[in-house]
Amino acid sequence: MQRFPNPLLDGYRNFMNGRYADARDRYRQLAENGQSPHTLVIACSDSRAAPELIFDAGPGELFVIRNVANMVPPYEPDGHFHSTSAALEFAVQVLKVSDIVVMGHGRCGGIRSALDPNAEPLSPGDFIGRWMSLVKPAAEQIQSNDVMTAAERQTALERVSIRNSINNLRSFPDIKALEEAGNLHLHGAWFDISTGELWVMDAETRDFIRPEI
C-alpha cells in the first residue's frame, strides 16, 4: 500500500501536540454546536496565501473557499456543477456570515496565465483556461498597455479581478438583497507574498490602500 505523505503525518503530529492541545475545548464545542464563522473568505488555491494564517484565525472563525485566482463566477442557475456557487450559497444561507472577503495575492499563477497570449492548455479539457476566461476582457485591455511593465500589468489584473468578483457576487439575488439591507458586507483585499503587506479595497473609491495596524 502506498504510504501516506510523511510531511503530512509530521504536521498532524505537531498539530495534535500543539494547536489542538491548546484549543481542545474549542474543538469540542465546535463538534457539539456546529460552526458559526463570521466571515467568508474567497482566496486563491496558491499554497503561499492561506487566509487562516494571514488573518491568524482560530478554528471555526473563517469559512474559506479556495480556487484558482480567487474568482467568483456570475450567478448561473443552469443545472451544471458549480462548487464556488454552492459554497457561497451555504455560507450565506446556512451559516449567515456577515462579511465576504475576496482576497487576491501577488504573483498569482492564474492571473499570469490570463495575461499570456501564448499560454497553451495544460490538458485537453483546458479547465484553467476556461476558468480564467472570466477575466478575459480585462486581461485583453491590460495586455495592450505598453506603458506598464509586466509586473505592473499582473498586479493591475490581480486587483481588477477582485473588483470583478465582487461585481459577480452582486449578481446573486440573495447576496444583493442582503447587502442592500445592510446585513452583509462585501470586501476586497490583496496580499503581497514577498512583503507580507495586506491592501484592502476602499468601499467608495475602490482603490486599494494599506490599513493602519
CSV table of C-alpha atoms in Angstrom, one decimal:
chain,number,residue,atom,x,y,z
A,1,MET,CA,0.0,0.0,0.0
A,2,GLN,CA,1.3,3.5,-0.9
A,3,ARG,CA,2.5,5.3,2.2
A,4,PHE,CA,0.7,8.5,3.3
A,5,PRO,CA,3.0,11.5,2.8
A,6,ASN,CA,5.4,11.8,5.8
A,7,PRO,CA,5.3,15.6,5.9
A,8,LEU,CA,1.6,15.5,6.5
A,9,LEU,CA,1.9,12.9,9.2
A,10,ASP,CA,4.6,15.0,10.9
A,11,GLY,CA,2.4,18.1,10.6
A,12,TYR,CA,-0.5,16.2,12.1
A,13,ARG,CA,1.6,15.1,15.0
A,14,ASN,CA,2.7,18.7,15.6
A,15,PHE,CA,-1.0,19.8,15.3
A,16,MET,CA,-2.2,17.3,17.9
A,17,ASN,CA,0.7,18.3,20.3
A,18,GLY,CA,0.3,22.0,19.7
A,19,ARG,CA,-2.7,23.8,18.2
A,20,TYR,CA,-5.2,21.0,19.0
A,21,ALA,CA,-4.0,20.6,22.5
A,22,ASP,CA,-4.2,24.3,23.1
A,23,ALA,CA,-7.7,24.6,21.7
A,24,ARG,CA,-9.1,21.2,22.7
A,25,ASP,CA,-12.2,22.7,24.4
A,26,ARG,CA,-12.9,24.9,21.4
A,27,TYR,CA,-12.8,22.0,19.0
A,28,ARG,CA,-15.2,20.0,21.3
A,29,GLN,CA,-17.6,23.0,21.3
A,30,LEU,CA,-17.5,23.2,17.5
A,31,ALA,CA,-18.2,19.5,17.2
A,32,GLU,CA,-21.2,19.7,19.5
A,33,ASN,CA,-22.7,23.0,18.5
A,34,GLY,CA,-21.6,23.3,14.8
A,35,GLN,CA,-19.7,26.2,13.2
A,36,SER,CA,-20.7,29.8,13.1
A,37,PRO,CA,-17.9,31.7,11.3
A,38,HIS,CA,-18.3,35.5,11.0
A,39,THR,CA,-16.6,35.8,7.6
A,40,LEU,CA,-16.4,34.0,4.3
A,41,VAL,CA,-13.0,34.4,2.6
A,42,ILE,CA,-12.7,33.6,-1.1
A,43,ALA,CA,-9.0,33.0,-1.7
A,44,CYS,CA,-6.6,31.5,-4.2
A,45,SER,CA,-5.6,27.9,-4.1
A,46,ASP,CA,-2.0,29.1,-4.0
A,47,SER,CA,-0.2,27.4,-1.1
A,48,ARG,CA,1.6,30.7,-0.2
A,49,ALA,CA,-1.6,32.6,0.6
A,50,ALA,CA,-3.6,30.7,3.3
A,51,PRO,CA,-6.3,33.0,4.8
A,52,GLU,CA,-6.2,31.2,8.2
A,53,LEU,CA,-2.5,32.0,8.6
A,54,ILE,CA,-2.7,35.6,7.2
A,55,PHE,CA,-5.6,36.5,9.5
A,56,ASP,CA,-4.4,34.4,12.4
A,57,ALA,CA,-7.8,32.8,12.6
A,58,GLY,CA,-8.7,30.1,15.0
A,59,PRO,CA,-10.9,27.1,14.4
A,60,GLY,CA,-14.5,28.0,13.4
A,61,GLU,CA,-13.7,31.7,12.7
A,62,LEU,CA,-13.5,31.7,8.9
A,63,PHE,CA,-15.4,29.8,6.2
A,64,VAL,CA,-13.0,29.6,3.2
A,65,ILE,CA,-13.5,29.0,-0.5
A,66,ARG,CA,-10.2,28.5,-2.4
A,67,ASN,CA,-10.0,28.2,-6.2
A,68,VAL,CA,-7.6,29.2,-8.9
A,69,ALA,CA,-7.1,33.1,-8.8
A,70,ASN,CA,-9.8,33.5,-6.0
A,71,MET,CA,-12.6,34.2,-8.5
A,72,VAL,CA,-16.3,34.3,-8.2
A,73,PRO,CA,-18.3,33.3,-11.3
A,74,PRO,CA,-21.6,35.1,-12.1
A,75,TYR,CA,-24.9,33.7,-11.0
A,76,GLU,CA,-25.8,30.9,-13.3
A,77,PRO,CA,-28.6,28.5,-12.1
A,78,ASP,CA,-28.2,26.3,-15.2
A,79,GLY,CA,-28.1,22.9,-13.7
A,80,HIS,CA,-24.4,22.4,-14.1
A,81,PHE,CA,-21.9,21.8,-11.3
A,82,HIS,CA,-20.8,25.0,-9.5
A,83,SER,CA,-18.6,24.4,-6.5
A,84,THR,CA,-17.9,28.0,-5.7
A,85,SER,CA,-21.5,29.0,-6.0
A,86,ALA,CA,-22.6,26.1,-3.8
A,87,ALA,CA,-20.1,27.1,-1.1
A,88,LEU,CA,-21.4,30.7,-1.4
A,89,GLU,CA,-25.0,29.5,-1.0
A,90,PHE,CA,-24.1,27.5,2.1
A,91,ALA,CA,-22.1,30.4,3.7
A,92,VAL,CA,-24.8,32.9,3.1
A,93,GLN,CA,-28.0,30.9,3.6
A,94,VAL,CA,-27.0,28.4,6.3
A,95,LEU,CA,-24.0,30.0,8.1
A,96,LYS,CA,-25.3,33.5,7.6
A,97,VAL,CA,-21.9,35.1,7.5
A,98,SER,CA,-21.9,38.9,8.0
A,99,ASP,CA,-18.9,39.6,5.7
A,100,ILE,CA,-17.5,38.2,2.5
A,101,VAL,CA,-13.8,39.0,1.6
A,102,VAL,CA,-12.4,38.3,-1.9
A,103,MET,CA,-8.6,38.1,-1.3
A,104,GLY,CA,-6.2,38.1,-4.2
A,105,HIS,CA,-2.4,38.0,-3.9
A,106,GLY,CA,0.7,39.0,-5.7
A,107,ARG,CA,2.5,36.7,-8.3
A,108,CYS,CA,-0.7,34.7,-8.9
A,109,GLY,CA,-0.1,32.0,-11.5
A,110,GLY,CA,-3.7,32.0,-12.7
A,111,ILE,CA,-3.6,35.7,-13.4
A,112,ARG,CA,-0.2,35.4,-15.1
A,113,SER,CA,-1.6,32.8,-17.5
A,114,ALA,CA,-4.6,35.0,-18.3
A,115,LEU,CA,-2.1,37.7,-19.4
A,116,ASP,CA,-0.1,35.3,-21.5
A,117,PRO,CA,-1.5,35.3,-25.1
A,118,ASN,CA,0.7,32.3,-25.9
A,119,ALA,CA,-0.4,30.2,-23.0
A,120,GLU,CA,-1.1,26.6,-24.0
A,121,PRO,CA,-3.8,24.4,-22.5
A,122,LEU,CA,-2.5,22.2,-19.7
A,123,SER,CA,-4.8,19.4,-20.7
A,124,PRO,CA,-7.4,18.6,-23.4
A,125,GLY,CA,-10.1,20.0,-21.1
A,126,ASP,CA,-8.3,23.3,-20.7
A,127,PHE,CA,-10.0,23.8,-17.3
A,128,ILE,CA,-7.8,26.6,-16.2
A,129,GLY,CA,-8.0,28.4,-19.5
A,130,ARG,CA,-11.8,28.2,-19.4
A,131,TRP,CA,-11.9,29.3,-15.8
A,132,MET,CA,-9.6,32.3,-16.4
A,133,SER,CA,-11.8,33.4,-19.3
A,134,LEU,CA,-13.8,35.1,-16.5
A,135,VAL,CA,-11.3,37.9,-16.6
A,136,LYS,CA,-10.5,37.8,-20.3
A,137,PRO,CA,-12.0,41.2,-21.2
A,138,ALA,CA,-9.9,43.0,-18.5
A,139,ALA,CA,-6.8,40.9,-19.4
A,140,GLU,CA,-7.0,42.0,-23.0
A,141,GLN,CA,-7.2,45.6,-22.1
A,142,ILE,CA,-4.3,45.4,-19.7
A,143,GLN,CA,-2.2,43.4,-22.1
A,144,SER,CA,-2.4,46.2,-24.6
A,145,ASN,CA,-0.9,48.7,-22.2
A,146,ASP,CA,2.7,49.1,-23.3
A,147,VAL,CA,3.5,51.8,-20.8
A,148,MET,CA,3.2,49.3,-17.9
A,149,THR,CA,5.8,46.7,-17.1
A,150,ALA,CA,4.9,43.0,-17.0
A,151,ALA,CA,4.9,43.1,-13.1
A,152,GLU,CA,2.6,46.2,-13.1
A,153,ARG,CA,0.2,44.6,-15.6
A,154,GLN,CA,0.0,41.5,-13.4
A,155,THR,CA,-0.7,43.5,-10.2
A,156,ALA,CA,-3.3,45.5,-12.1
A,157,LEU,CA,-5.2,42.4,-13.2
A,158,GLU,CA,-4.9,40.8,-9.8
A,159,ARG,CA,-6.7,43.8,-8.4
A,160,VAL,CA,-9.2,44.3,-11.2
A,161,SER,CA,-10.1,40.6,-10.9
A,162,ILE,CA,-11.0,41.2,-7.2
A,163,ARG,CA,-13.4,44.0,-8.3
A,164,ASN,CA,-14.8,41.8,-11.0
A,165,SER,CA,-15.5,39.0,-8.4
A,166,ILE,CA,-17.2,41.5,-6.1
A,167,ASN,CA,-19.4,42.6,-9.0
A,168,ASN,CA,-20.2,38.9,-9.7
A,169,LEU,CA,-21.2,38.4,-6.1
A,170,ARG,CA,-23.8,41.1,-6.5
A,171,SER,CA,-25.3,39.1,-9.4
A,172,PHE,CA,-26.5,36.5,-6.8
A,173,PRO,CA,-30.0,37.7,-5.8
A,174,ASP,CA,-29.8,36.7,-2.2
A,175,ILE,CA,-26.4,38.4,-1.7
A,176,LYS,CA,-27.5,41.5,-3.4
A,177,ALA,CA,-30.6,41.7,-1.2
A,178,LEU,CA,-28.7,41.1,2.0
A,179,GLU,CA,-26.1,43.7,1.1
A,180,GLU,CA,-28.8,46.3,0.3
A,181,ALA,CA,-30.5,45.6,3.6
A,182,GLY,CA,-27.2,46.1,5.4
A,183,ASN,CA,-27.0,42.5,6.7
A,184,LEU,CA,-24.0,41.5,4.5
A,185,HIS,CA,-20.8,43.4,3.6
A,186,LEU,CA,-18.5,42.7,0.7
A,187,HIS,CA,-14.8,43.5,0.8
A,188,GLY,CA,-11.7,43.2,-1.4
A,189,ALA,CA,-8.2,42.5,-0.2
A,190,TRP,CA,-4.8,41.9,-1.9
A,191,PHE,CA,-1.9,40.2,-0.2
A,192,ASP,CA,1.8,40.7,-1.2
A,193,ILE,CA,3.5,37.4,-0.6
A,194,SER,CA,7.0,38.9,-0.8
A,195,THR,CA,6.5,41.6,1.9
A,196,GLY,CA,3.5,40.3,3.9
A,197,GLU,CA,1.6,43.6,3.1
A,198,LEU,CA,-2.2,43.5,3.1
A,199,TRP,CA,-4.0,46.0,0.9
A,200,VAL,CA,-7.8,46.5,1.3
A,201,MET,CA,-10.2,47.9,-1.1
A,202,ASP,CA,-11.9,51.2,-0.2
A,203,ALA,CA,-15.7,50.6,-0.5
A,204,GLU,CA,-16.3,54.0,-2.1
A,205,THR,CA,-13.3,54.7,-4.3
A,206,ARG,CA,-12.4,51.0,-4.9
A,207,ASP,CA,-8.8,51.9,-4.6
A,208,PHE,CA,-6.5,49.6,-2.7
A,209,ILE,CA,-5.0,51.1,0.5
A,210,ARG,CA,-2.8,49.9,3.3
A,211,PRO,CA,-4.9,49.7,6.6
A,212,GLU,CA,-3.4,51.0,9.8
A,213,ILE,CA,-2.3,48.2,12.1
